[in-house]
Short mmCIF file of C-alpha atoms in Angstrom, two decimals:
data_model
loop_
_atom_site.label_atom_id
_atom_site.label_comp_id
_atom_site.label_asym_id
_atom_site.label_seq_id
_atom_site.Cartn_x
_atom_site.Cartn_y
_atom_site.Cartn_z
CA UNK A 1 -2.19 3.32 -9.95
CA UNK A 2 -1.28 2.60 -6.76
CA UNK A 3 1.15 2.89 -3.51
CA UNK A 4 1.83 -0.88 -3.73
CA UNK A 5 5.73 -2.92 -1.57
CA UNK A 6 8.01 -4.35 -4.98
CA UNK A 7 8.44 -8.43 -4.33
CA UNK A 8 9.41 -9.12 -1.20
CA UNK A 9 12.53 -10.14 0.02
CA UNK A 10 12.95 -13.23 2.78
CA UNK A 11 12.52 -11.69 5.94
CA UNK A 12 15.35 -12.24 7.75
CA UNK A 13 15.46 -13.79 10.91
CA UNK A 14 16.49 -11.80 14.86
CA UNK A 15 7.26 -5.13 1.13
CA UNK A 16 0.91 0.15 -5.60
CA UNK A 17 4.25 2.07 -9.72
CA UNK A 18 4.68 -0.45 -7.40
CA UNK A 19 2.19 -3.22 -6.59
CA UNK A 20 2.09 -4.19 -3.77
CA UNK A 21 5.23 -1.14 -2.14
CA UNK A 22 5.12 0.58 -3.81
CA UNK A 23 4.32 2.34 -1.72
CA UNK A 24 4.08 -0.39 -0.59
CA UNK A 25 4.07 2.74 -0.31
CA UNK A 26 -0.56 3.65 -0.08
CA UNK A 27 -7.59 7.87 -0.80
CA UNK A 28 -12.30 9.93 -2.03
CA UNK A 29 -16.23 10.95 -2.20
CA UNK A 30 -17.78 12.07 0.72
CA UNK A 31 -20.62 9.02 1.17
CA UNK A 32 -23.08 9.61 4.57
CA UNK A 33 -21.17 8.26 7.89
CA UNK A 34 -23.03 4.73 8.22
CA UNK A 35 -25.53 5.39 11.59
CA UNK A 36 -24.39 3.94 14.62
CA UNK A 37 -24.58 0.32 15.26
CA UNK A 38 -26.59 1.02 18.19
CA UNK A 39 -29.22 2.68 16.76
CA UNK A 40 -29.57 0.09 13.24
CA UNK A 41 -31.61 -2.69 12.35
CA UNK A 42 -31.26 -6.09 12.37
CA UNK A 43 -32.78 -9.37 11.51
CA UNK A 44 -32.29 -12.41 11.63
CA UNK A 45 -30.13 -14.99 13.61
CA UNK A 46 -28.35 -13.10 16.58
CA UNK A 47 -24.70 -15.08 17.19
CA UNK A 48 -24.63 -17.26 20.52
CA UNK A 49 -22.37 -17.77 22.43
CA UNK A 50 -19.47 -19.78 21.07
CA UNK A 51 -20.93 -19.39 17.94
CA UNK A 52 -17.74 -19.12 15.37
CA UNK A 53 -17.89 -15.78 13.70
CA UNK A 54 -19.57 -15.46 10.18
CA UNK A 55 -22.39 -18.04 11.08
CA UNK A 56 -24.48 -17.10 11.02
CA UNK A 57 -26.71 -14.79 8.35
CA UNK A 58 -27.10 -11.16 8.84
CA UNK A 59 -28.29 -8.06 8.22
CA UNK A 60 -28.11 -5.13 9.87
CA UNK A 61 -29.76 -2.07 8.35
CA UNK A 62 -28.74 -2.08 5.06
CA UNK A 63 -26.38 -4.34 5.39
CA UNK A 64 -26.34 -8.31 5.01
CA UNK A 65 -23.96 -10.98 6.12
CA UNK A 66 -24.13 -14.00 4.39
CA UNK A 67 -22.11 -17.38 4.94
CA UNK A 68 -20.99 -18.72 1.65
CA UNK A 69 -18.28 -19.45 -0.06
CA UNK A 70 -15.07 -17.89 -0.12
CA UNK A 71 -14.18 -15.34 -1.76
CA UNK A 72 -12.01 -16.68 -5.55
CA UNK A 73 -7.87 -15.56 -5.43
CA UNK A 74 -5.85 -15.39 -7.99
CA UNK A 75 -4.14 -19.13 -7.06
CA UNK A 76 -4.93 -20.74 -4.32
CA UNK A 77 -4.46 -19.61 -0.71
CA UNK A 78 -3.32 -21.96 1.40
CA UNK A 79 -3.98 -20.56 4.43
CA UNK A 80 -8.32 -20.11 4.09
CA UNK A 81 -8.63 -23.72 4.36
CA UNK A 82 -10.93 -24.74 6.25
CA UNK A 83 -11.88 -19.99 6.46
CA UNK A 84 -14.49 -19.65 7.27
CA UNK A 85 -16.55 -17.68 4.21
CA UNK A 86 -18.81 -15.73 3.29
CA UNK A 87 -20.27 -11.92 1.65
CA UNK A 88 -20.85 -8.66 2.79
CA UNK A 89 -23.49 -7.14 0.44
CA UNK A 90 -24.11 -2.81 1.04
CA UNK A 91 -25.26 0.14 -1.07
CA UNK A 92 -22.31 1.45 -3.45
CA UNK A 93 -23.19 5.33 -2.18
CA UNK A 94 -24.96 5.19 1.22
CA UNK A 95 -26.48 8.81 0.06
CA UNK A 96 -28.52 6.00 -2.09
CA UNK A 97 -29.56 3.72 0.20
CA UNK A 98 -32.39 2.21 -1.62
CA UNK A 99 -29.58 2.21 -5.40
CA UNK A 100 -27.26 -0.36 -6.47
CA UNK A 101 -25.58 -2.61 -4.64
CA UNK A 102 -22.16 -4.25 -4.00
CA UNK A 103 -21.07 -7.36 -2.85
CA UNK A 104 -18.11 -7.94 -0.71
CA UNK A 105 -15.27 -11.15 -0.40
CA UNK A 106 -15.18 -12.31 3.19
CA UNK A 107 -12.22 -15.12 4.94
CA UNK A 108 -12.43 -15.25 9.06
CA UNK A 109 -9.08 -17.62 9.55
CA UNK A 110 -9.14 -19.09 12.97
CA UNK A 111 -7.37 -18.53 16.33
CA UNK A 112 -4.38 -20.92 16.26
CA UNK A 113 -5.18 -20.79 20.19
CA UNK A 114 -7.79 -23.66 21.60
CA UNK A 115 -9.08 -20.93 23.56
CA UNK A 116 -9.05 -17.55 20.94
CA UNK A 117 -9.54 -14.14 22.18
CA UNK A 118 -13.45 -12.59 21.77
CA UNK A 119 -12.32 -9.42 19.61
CA UNK A 120 -10.79 -10.32 15.85
CA UNK A 121 -8.37 -8.64 13.89
CA UNK A 122 -8.84 -6.98 11.01
CA UNK A 123 -6.46 -6.83 7.76
CA UNK A 124 -6.59 -3.47 5.80
CA UNK A 125 -4.29 -4.94 2.67
CA UNK A 126 -2.37 -1.79 1.15
CA UNK A 127 -2.43 0.05 -3.05
CA UNK A 128 -4.92 1.16 -2.38
CA UNK A 129 -6.63 -1.55 -4.97
CA UNK A 130 -5.23 -4.83 -3.44
CA UNK A 131 -7.22 -6.94 -2.37
CA UNK A 132 -7.26 -8.59 1.90
CA UNK A 133 -8.15 -11.89 1.10
CA UNK A 134 -5.48 -12.55 -1.41
CA UNK A 135 -2.93 -11.50 1.61
CA UNK A 136 -4.49 -14.35 3.96
CA UNK A 137 -0.67 -16.27 3.67
CA UNK A 138 1.38 -12.53 5.19
CA UNK A 139 -1.30 -12.25 7.75
CA UNK A 140 -0.81 -16.02 9.26
CA UNK A 141 2.35 -16.00 8.64
CA UNK A 142 3.39 -13.62 10.40
CA UNK A 143 1.30 -15.67 13.43
CA UNK A 144 -1.50 -13.23 13.34
CA UNK A 145 -4.01 -15.36 14.51
CA UNK A 146 -1.81 -16.49 17.15
CA UNK A 147 -4.34 -15.85 19.58
CA UNK A 148 -7.58 -14.48 17.14
CA UNK A 149 -9.13 -14.87 14.32
CA UNK A 150 -8.64 -12.99 12.14
CA UNK A 151 -10.87 -11.08 9.25
CA UNK A 152 -10.14 -10.35 5.32
CA UNK A 153 -12.64 -8.54 3.46
CA UNK A 154 -12.54 -6.87 0.35
CA UNK A 155 -12.06 -3.41 -0.33
CA UNK A 156 -15.62 -2.04 -2.71
CA UNK A 157 -13.47 -2.96 -6.42
CA UNK A 158 -10.84 -4.60 -5.28
CA UNK A 159 -10.05 -8.68 -6.84
CA UNK A 160 -12.92 -10.36 -5.25
CA UNK A 161 -15.84 -8.00 -4.42
CA UNK A 162 -18.68 -7.85 -7.11
CA UNK A 163 -18.07 -4.69 -9.16
CA UNK A 164 -13.96 -5.40 -9.88
CA UNK A 165 -12.68 -2.69 -10.51
CA UNK A 166 -9.50 -4.41 -11.97
CA UNK A 167 -9.37 -2.54 -15.56
CA UNK A 168 -6.23 -4.40 -17.37
CA UNK A 169 -5.12 -2.71 -19.47
CA UNK A 170 -3.42 -0.26 -17.50
CA UNK A 171 -1.71 -3.07 -16.89
CA UNK A 172 -1.20 -3.26 -19.77
CA UNK A 173 0.61 -0.93 -20.18
CA UNK A 174 2.70 -0.48 -17.63
CA UNK A 175 4.21 -3.28 -19.07
CA UNK A 176 4.43 -1.49 -21.75
CA UNK A 177 6.46 0.90 -21.07
CA UNK A 178 9.12 -0.18 -20.00
CA UNK A 179 11.09 0.10 -23.01
CA UNK A 180 9.07 4.07 -23.79
CA UNK A 181 10.77 6.98 -21.89
CA UNK A 182 9.76 7.20 -18.45
CA UNK A 183 8.46 10.51 -17.75
CA UNK A 184 8.18 11.77 -21.74
CA UNK A 185 5.31 13.54 -22.35
CA UNK A 186 4.99 11.45 -25.40
CA UNK A 187 4.90 8.59 -22.78
CA UNK A 188 2.10 10.21 -20.54
CA UNK A 189 -1.37 11.00 -22.90
CA UNK A 190 -0.41 6.78 -23.37
CA UNK A 191 -0.56 6.92 -19.46
CA UNK A 192 -3.67 9.26 -19.47
CA UNK A 193 -5.83 7.55 -22.35
CA UNK A 194 -5.03 4.33 -21.08
CA UNK A 195 -7.04 6.33 -17.48
CA UNK A 196 -9.90 7.04 -19.75
CA UNK A 197 -10.50 3.38 -20.89
CA UNK A 198 -10.26 2.74 -17.58
CA UNK A 199 -13.06 5.55 -16.38
CA UNK A 200 -15.24 4.93 -19.30
CA UNK A 201 -15.58 0.68 -19.41
CA UNK A 202 -16.62 0.67 -15.53
CA UNK A 203 -18.80 3.82 -16.57
CA UNK A 204 -20.20 2.96 -19.09
CA UNK A 205 -21.16 -0.15 -16.13
CA UNK A 206 -24.27 2.23 -13.90
CA UNK A 207 -20.31 2.26 -11.71
CA UNK A 208 -20.98 5.32 -9.05
CA UNK A 209 -17.10 6.13 -9.59
CA UNK A 210 -17.71 8.55 -6.37
CA UNK A 211 -17.95 5.73 -3.69
CA UNK A 212 -15.13 3.70 -4.13
CA UNK A 213 -12.71 6.02 -0.89
CA UNK A 214 -12.21 5.84 2.40
CA UNK A 215 -15.52 6.75 4.08
CA UNK A 216 -17.72 3.87 2.27
CA UNK A 217 -14.27 1.62 2.60
CA UNK A 218 -15.35 2.53 6.36
CA UNK A 219 -18.77 1.96 6.76
CA UNK A 220 -17.96 -0.63 4.65
CA UNK A 221 -15.72 -2.72 7.67
CA UNK A 222 -17.62 -1.28 10.81
CA UNK A 223 -21.12 -2.74 8.52
CA UNK A 224 -19.31 -5.97 8.54
CA UNK A 225 -18.67 -5.75 12.40
CA UNK A 226 -22.14 -5.51 13.47
CA UNK A 227 -23.46 -7.65 11.18
CA UNK A 228 -21.04 -10.37 12.29
CA UNK A 229 -22.30 -9.70 16.06
CA UNK A 230 -18.73 -8.32 16.99
CA UNK A 231 -18.69 -5.70 19.98
CA UNK A 232 -14.98 -4.73 19.46
CA UNK A 233 -12.15 -5.93 16.88
CA UNK A 234 -8.57 -4.84 16.24
CA UNK A 235 -6.78 -3.48 12.68
CA UNK A 236 -3.88 -4.19 10.99
CA UNK A 237 -3.36 -1.87 7.93
CA UNK A 238 -1.08 -1.91 6.34
CA UNK A 239 0.65 0.57 3.18
CA UNK A 240 -2.25 2.41 1.84
CA UNK A 241 -4.81 0.21 5.16
CA UNK A 242 -3.68 2.23 7.35
CA UNK A 243 -4.95 5.88 5.63
CA UNK A 244 -7.80 3.35 5.75
CA UNK A 245 -7.72 2.37 9.18
CA UNK A 246 -6.95 6.22 10.57
CA UNK A 247 -9.98 7.45 8.87
CA UNK A 248 -11.59 4.47 10.04
CA UNK A 249 -10.03 5.72 13.93
CA UNK A 250 -12.05 8.92 13.31
CA UNK A 251 -15.02 8.19 11.91
CA UNK A 252 -16.75 5.08 13.68
CA UNK A 253 -13.97 4.32 16.78
CA UNK A 254 -16.58 2.32 19.49
CA UNK A 255 -15.99 -0.66 18.20
CA UNK A 256 -12.13 -0.60 18.39
CA UNK A 257 -9.96 -1.70 21.29
CA UNK A 258 -6.39 -1.61 19.20
CA UNK A 259 -4.62 -0.18 15.79
CA UNK A 260 -1.59 -1.91 13.95
CA UNK A 261 -0.66 0.71 11.28
CA UNK A 262 2.73 -0.38 9.11
CA UNK A 263 4.03 1.15 6.46
CA UNK A 264 2.27 4.49 7.38
CA UNK A 265 0.07 6.89 5.27
CA UNK A 266 -1.02 9.89 6.88
CA UNK A 267 -4.48 11.21 5.30
CA UNK A 268 -3.68 14.37 6.33
CA UNK A 269 -0.48 14.97 4.27
CA UNK A 270 -0.67 11.93 1.64
CA UNK A 271 0.16 13.73 -2.12
CA UNK A 272 2.65 13.84 -4.68
CA UNK A 273 5.29 16.19 -1.59
CA UNK A 274 4.83 12.49 0.34
CA UNK A 275 5.81 10.74 -2.15
CA UNK A 276 9.21 12.83 -2.74
CA UNK A 277 10.15 13.17 1.74
CA UNK A 278 9.15 8.81 2.19
CA UNK A 279 11.93 8.60 -1.08
CA UNK A 280 14.89 10.65 0.74
CA UNK A 281 14.48 8.56 3.86
CA UNK A 282 14.10 5.64 3.03
CA UNK A 283 17.82 6.34 0.13
CA UNK A 284 19.31 7.76 2.51
CA UNK A 285 18.65 5.47 5.37
CA UNK A 286 20.53 2.87 2.51
CA UNK A 287 22.81 4.67 1.77
CA UNK A 288 23.88 5.03 5.53
CA UNK A 289 24.20 1.62 5.56
CA UNK A 290 25.60 0.80 3.40
CA UNK A 291 28.57 3.75 4.55
CA UNK A 292 28.54 2.84 8.24
CA UNK A 293 29.97 -1.11 6.75
CA UNK A 294 33.68 -0.55 6.32
CA UNK A 295 33.45 -2.77 3.03
CA UNK A 296 30.38 -1.47 1.29
CA UNK A 297 31.55 1.93 1.88
CA UNK A 298 35.61 1.18 0.25
CA UNK A 299 33.79 0.19 -2.42
CA UNK A 300 31.06 1.81 -3.50
CA UNK A 301 32.21 4.98 -1.44
CA UNK A 302 29.27 8.17 -1.55
CA UNK A 303 26.78 6.65 -3.52
CA UNK A 304 23.98 9.55 -2.75
CA UNK A 305 26.47 11.49 -5.34
CA UNK A 306 26.42 8.28 -7.25
CA UNK A 307 22.88 8.13 -7.87
CA UNK A 308 22.28 11.89 -8.31
CA UNK A 309 24.03 12.03 -11.15
CA UNK A 310 23.05 8.71 -13.25
CA UNK A 311 19.55 10.70 -12.81
CA UNK A 312 20.80 14.00 -14.01
CA UNK A 313 23.37 11.63 -17.30
CA UNK A 314 20.08 9.08 -17.40
CA UNK A 315 17.34 11.72 -18.03
CA UNK A 316 20.17 14.15 -20.65
CA UNK A 317 20.88 10.95 -22.63
CA UNK A 318 18.68 7.58 -21.75
CA UNK A 319 19.76 4.54 -21.88
CA UNK A 320 17.89 1.02 -24.06
CA UNK A 321 19.10 -2.48 -23.95
CA UNK A 322 17.71 -5.46 -24.07
CA UNK A 323 16.88 -8.16 -20.80
CA UNK A 324 15.59 -11.50 -20.86
CA UNK A 325 13.11 -12.24 -17.71
CA UNK A 326 12.37 -15.28 -16.23
CA UNK A 327 9.00 -17.61 -17.61
CA UNK A 328 10.12 -14.69 -20.87
CA UNK A 329 11.80 -15.62 -23.32
CA UNK A 330 11.83 -13.07 -25.56
CA UNK A 331 13.47 -10.48 -25.29
CA UNK A 332 12.14 -7.53 -23.30
CA UNK A 333 12.90 -3.75 -24.70
CA UNK A 334 13.55 -1.07 -21.48
CA UNK A 335 14.46 2.28 -21.08
CA UNK A 336 16.50 3.95 -18.45
CA UNK A 337 15.82 7.37 -17.51
CA UNK A 338 16.13 9.32 -14.99
CA UNK A 339 13.08 8.59 -13.64
CA UNK A 340 12.72 5.49 -14.47
CA UNK A 341 15.60 5.58 -12.37
CA UNK A 342 13.96 7.60 -9.50
CA UNK A 343 10.95 4.82 -9.15
CA UNK A 344 13.39 2.09 -9.65
CA UNK A 345 15.27 2.89 -6.01
CA UNK A 346 11.62 3.08 -4.66
CA UNK A 347 11.26 0.05 -5.00
CA UNK A 348 14.96 -1.66 -4.69
CA UNK A 349 15.28 -0.86 -0.76
CA UNK A 350 13.31 -4.40 -0.95
CA UNK A 351 16.88 -6.26 -2.13
CA UNK A 352 18.83 -3.59 0.06
CA UNK A 353 21.91 -6.06 -0.75
CA UNK A 354 21.85 -5.19 -4.83
CA UNK A 355 21.47 -1.16 -4.50
CA UNK A 356 24.91 -0.30 -4.34
CA UNK A 357 26.89 -3.09 -6.82
CA UNK A 358 23.84 -2.21 -8.84
CA UNK A 359 23.71 1.09 -9.19
CA UNK A 360 28.23 1.14 -10.37
CA UNK A 361 27.07 -1.69 -12.61
CA UNK A 362 24.78 1.28 -14.06
CA UNK A 363 27.76 3.44 -13.95
CA UNK A 364 30.41 1.41 -15.50
CA UNK A 365 27.54 0.77 -18.62
CA UNK A 366 25.67 -1.96 -17.15
CA UNK A 367 22.50 -1.19 -16.73
CA UNK A 368 21.13 -5.06 -17.06
CA UNK A 369 20.85 -5.61 -13.67
CA UNK A 370 18.81 -2.80 -12.90
CA UNK A 371 16.70 -3.19 -16.33
CA UNK A 372 15.18 -6.31 -14.96
CA UNK A 373 14.17 -5.53 -12.31
CA UNK A 374 12.82 -2.74 -13.64
CA UNK A 375 10.70 -4.65 -16.06
CA UNK A 376 10.30 -8.01 -14.37
CA UNK A 377 7.71 -6.42 -11.54
CA UNK A 378 6.11 -5.18 -14.60
CA UNK A 379 5.47 -8.27 -16.71
CA UNK A 380 5.32 -10.62 -14.36
CA UNK A 381 2.39 -12.26 -14.74
CA UNK A 382 1.95 -11.69 -11.27
CA UNK A 383 1.09 -8.24 -12.33
CA UNK A 384 -1.08 -8.31 -14.35
CA UNK A 385 -5.93 -8.00 -13.36
CA UNK A 386 -5.71 -7.58 -9.88
CA UNK A 387 -4.99 -3.74 -9.09
CA UNK A 388 -8.24 -2.06 -8.53
CA UNK A 389 -7.55 0.88 -10.36
CA UNK A 390 -11.06 2.03 -9.90
CA UNK A 391 -10.35 2.78 -6.35
CA UNK A 392 -7.10 3.41 -5.96
CA UNK A 393 -7.93 6.88 -8.94
CA UNK A 394 -11.54 7.16 -6.13
CA UNK A 395 -8.90 8.17 -3.58
CA UNK A 396 -6.03 9.63 -5.06
CA UNK A 397 -8.43 11.64 -6.99
CA UNK A 398 -11.17 13.01 -4.67
CA UNK A 399 -8.65 13.20 -1.35
CA UNK A 400 -4.65 13.41 -2.49
CA UNK A 401 -5.09 16.09 -5.63
CA UNK A 402 -7.52 18.19 -4.91
CA UNK A 403 -5.25 18.99 -1.58
CA UNK A 404 -2.36 19.67 -2.67
CA UNK A 405 -1.00 22.08 -5.95
CA UNK A 406 0.67 21.27 -9.02
CA UNK A 407 2.54 23.64 -7.32
CA UNK A 408 3.03 22.18 -4.20
CA UNK A 409 2.81 19.00 -5.24
CA UNK A 410 6.60 20.42 -7.62
CA UNK A 411 8.01 21.85 -3.99
CA UNK A 412 7.68 17.96 -2.06
CA UNK A 413 10.17 16.74 -5.49
CA UNK A 414 12.42 20.35 -4.98
CA UNK A 415 12.54 20.22 -1.30
CA UNK A 416 14.03 16.18 -1.54
CA UNK A 417 16.14 16.36 -4.12
CA UNK A 418 17.00 19.55 -5.44
CA UNK A 419 19.89 18.94 -7.31
CA UNK A 420 17.53 16.47 -10.31
CA UNK A 421 16.44 17.62 -13.54
CA UNK A 422 12.53 19.57 -13.30
CA UNK A 423 11.28 17.02 -15.77
CA UNK A 424 12.04 14.57 -13.10
CA UNK A 425 10.53 16.72 -9.82
CA UNK A 426 8.21 17.03 -11.69
CA UNK A 427 6.45 12.91 -11.44
CA UNK A 428 6.33 12.32 -7.65
CA UNK A 429 7.23 8.86 -7.58
CA UNK A 430 5.15 6.46 -7.84
CA UNK A 431 2.39 8.78 -8.90
CA UNK A 432 3.34 10.53 -12.58
CA UNK A 433 0.84 12.48 -14.46
CA UNK A 434 -1.65 11.30 -11.73
CA UNK A 435 -3.40 15.11 -11.78
CA UNK A 436 -3.82 14.80 -15.63
CA UNK A 437 -4.92 10.76 -14.53
CA UNK A 438 -7.49 12.34 -11.98
CA UNK A 439 -8.53 14.68 -14.78
CA UNK A 440 -9.78 12.44 -16.95
CA UNK A 441 -10.96 10.46 -13.73
CA UNK A 442 -13.92 13.32 -12.95
CA UNK A 443 -15.04 12.56 -9.55
CA UNK A 444 -16.36 14.93 -7.15
CA UNK A 445 -13.37 16.37 -3.76
CA UNK A 446 -14.24 14.52 -1.57
CA UNK A 447 -15.60 16.97 1.60
CA UNK A 448 -12.34 18.85 3.50
CA UNK A 449 -12.88 16.99 6.23
CA UNK A 450 -10.80 13.51 5.33
CA UNK A 451 -8.14 15.43 5.60
CA UNK A 452 -8.39 15.85 9.95
CA UNK A 453 -5.25 14.12 11.85
CA UNK A 454 -6.47 11.71 12.93
CA UNK A 455 -7.06 12.84 16.71
CA UNK A 456 -7.77 8.94 19.42
CA UNK A 457 -7.17 7.68 22.58
CA UNK A 458 -7.53 3.65 21.16
CA UNK A 459 -4.43 2.49 21.42
CA UNK A 460 -2.12 2.83 18.10
CA UNK A 461 1.23 0.51 17.33
CA UNK A 462 3.14 2.61 14.62
CA UNK A 463 5.86 0.94 12.47
CA UNK A 464 7.97 1.93 9.65
CA UNK A 465 10.56 1.17 8.21
CA UNK A 466 14.22 2.34 8.93
CA UNK A 467 14.22 2.25 4.43
CA UNK A 468 11.24 3.03 3.96
CA UNK A 469 11.05 4.89 1.07
CA UNK A 470 7.52 4.30 0.11
CA UNK A 471 5.35 6.19 2.33
CA UNK A 472 8.60 7.03 5.00
CA UNK A 473 9.59 6.67 8.88
CA UNK A 474 8.72 9.78 10.14
CA UNK A 475 5.31 9.09 9.87
CA UNK A 476 5.24 7.14 12.46
CA UNK A 477 6.25 10.29 14.75
CA UNK A 478 3.97 12.72 12.93
CA UNK A 479 0.83 10.43 13.04
CA UNK A 480 1.92 9.35 17.07
CA UNK A 481 1.10 13.95 17.40
CA UNK A 482 -2.42 13.01 18.17
CA UNK A 483 -2.47 9.53 18.77
CA UNK A 484 -2.35 9.87 23.27
CA UNK A 485 -2.39 5.90 23.07
CA UNK A 486 0.55 5.26 19.69
CA UNK A 487 3.34 3.24 20.79
CA UNK A 488 5.72 4.59 17.60
CA UNK A 489 8.34 1.55 16.43
CA UNK A 490 11.16 2.17 13.53
CA UNK A 491 12.24 -1.23 12.76
CA UNK A 492 15.67 -0.83 11.81
CA UNK A 493 17.32 -1.59 7.83
CA UNK A 494 13.66 -2.64 7.27
CA UNK A 495 11.90 -0.99 3.57
CA UNK A 496 7.91 -0.74 2.94
CA UNK A 497 5.88 -2.70 5.49
CA UNK A 498 7.78 -4.62 7.76
CA UNK A 499 5.61 -6.99 8.93
CA UNK A 500 6.27 -9.35 5.41
CA UNK A 501 10.19 -8.63 5.80
CA UNK A 502 11.21 -9.39 9.45
CA UNK A 503 10.07 -11.78 12.20
CA UNK A 504 10.55 -8.84 14.90
CA UNK A 505 8.25 -6.58 13.38
CA UNK A 506 5.90 -10.02 13.32
CA UNK A 507 6.26 -10.55 17.39
CA UNK A 508 6.10 -7.09 17.93
CA UNK A 509 2.76 -6.71 16.17
CA UNK A 510 1.03 -9.62 18.06
CA UNK A 511 2.27 -9.12 21.01
CA UNK A 512 -0.06 -5.52 20.29
CA UNK A 513 -2.72 -7.13 20.48
CA UNK A 514 -2.36 -9.04 24.03
CA UNK A 515 -0.48 -5.78 25.45
CA UNK A 516 -1.98 -2.59 23.32
CA UNK A 517 -0.10 0.69 25.61
CA UNK A 518 3.13 -1.98 25.87
CA UNK A 519 4.27 -4.31 23.17
CA UNK A 520 6.86 -5.90 23.38
CA UNK A 521 10.20 -4.60 21.39
CA UNK A 522 13.05 -6.36 23.11
CA UNK A 523 13.59 -7.67 19.63
CA UNK A 524 14.44 -4.49 17.75
CA UNK A 525 18.16 -4.96 20.40
CA UNK A 526 19.64 -7.83 17.98
CA UNK A 527 19.14 -6.42 14.75
CA UNK A 528 21.97 -6.03 11.94
CA UNK A 529 21.97 -4.21 9.31
CA UNK A 530 22.24 -6.34 5.70
CA UNK A 531 25.52 -7.42 4.22
CA UNK A 532 25.51 -5.68 1.30
CA UNK A 533 26.81 -7.54 -2.18
CA UNK A 534 30.70 -5.98 -2.44
CA UNK A 535 31.49 -6.37 -6.68
CA UNK A 536 35.50 -7.21 -9.07
CA UNK A 537 36.56 -3.75 -8.78
#
């Protein structure tokens, strides 16, 4: 289970249980904090001035960077051609530094400029469970390497790390589940069975499942900075990567020049109630955009009422249909109940222009458009074997569920959508059956300090999309309350992770790293709402 974006729509000129929003919408066991870099023992050649980052083997404390081949990716990534690559080897659990070691894939893409700045940008992927190395195209297409090298390192357990915690059986169950009632107890039992099988498989390898969390991941990145011989660098985190960035800012502030967070997930509030609040914000933003557009409002009046009515109707009487998906000639059975509709909508803000017509078609007995979209992401080959569910549950089950009661999670749904049936309110968007999943995952709770707010004067760019239904635009102002040098930007009409969909957001982010206390946000003035698809009456 990961809070990840749905398939991304193409950017407009002037994107884990969704996999890669969801949320973006996007979590741990406490390990010992890494020893401050200046107190760690370094062996191996120190990079000399002018030496490209990542070309020198070096050990600092218990971590070692070794240059080598580029990490594996599911498909070739052209942007990694010519990258400087290698591995970082670290203790799996820093409380046991002489114990088992793990390796993390590293790729460094050079700056486009002939005179790059000395402080690179580190890309923190979402999920939890996505692999940063596989997201190089997104970062480089957005111009993030204009003046700085960009560093991609796989978080522990992800696709290009060793060991890999992907568990394809969970993805295969998610694909089959499109033919089941989404929030039925029988579906929940099968869901938890898949989670249990994943846990048993990983535990049998001798892995310490409690060591896959934010504290250890933040220390991994700090060890990489030290091993590369960098005095300072910058962070850019998306979705769950923003939670990791905010933890990193608290635990290892000494090497951070600036931090960009996009699709924001605050560690202090992450959980089921937050996903309900985010869904409400994104849905309301989309419905308002339609209401503000005369043609859309005339053809699809009062969309919130239509949506709420459909959720109640489908929960009482689910609709079953069959659809044919691209690349899959065999018809697929799809069941749409109220919970499925809510979760479809959480991802559908990525294709906002289609939402009004899709809801109208469903209301008039034509569920195929929504069914195709709902099933398409789960049955895509790209949805199998890529998300590190072991990291997802390591974060969710040690940092989230121990600090949110079942009653609080339910209240989040009741507050956001009071007219929804209780069975829908009981399963938060993107996080269905999370509590029973975490019961079988069985890792200790993180120290309560993991839920602290981040207080820092490090310059921070807090970016959100006005239609973000996975983490919610309100999280920008929320985290900025304790970040005095934060710039809060909401890009209107954009979904989760605006860097992936908005040329304006890319320009703002790149300018932020030039002038962290005063990014150029002038492009916001020219942004227009989407043109909604209008169907015949």
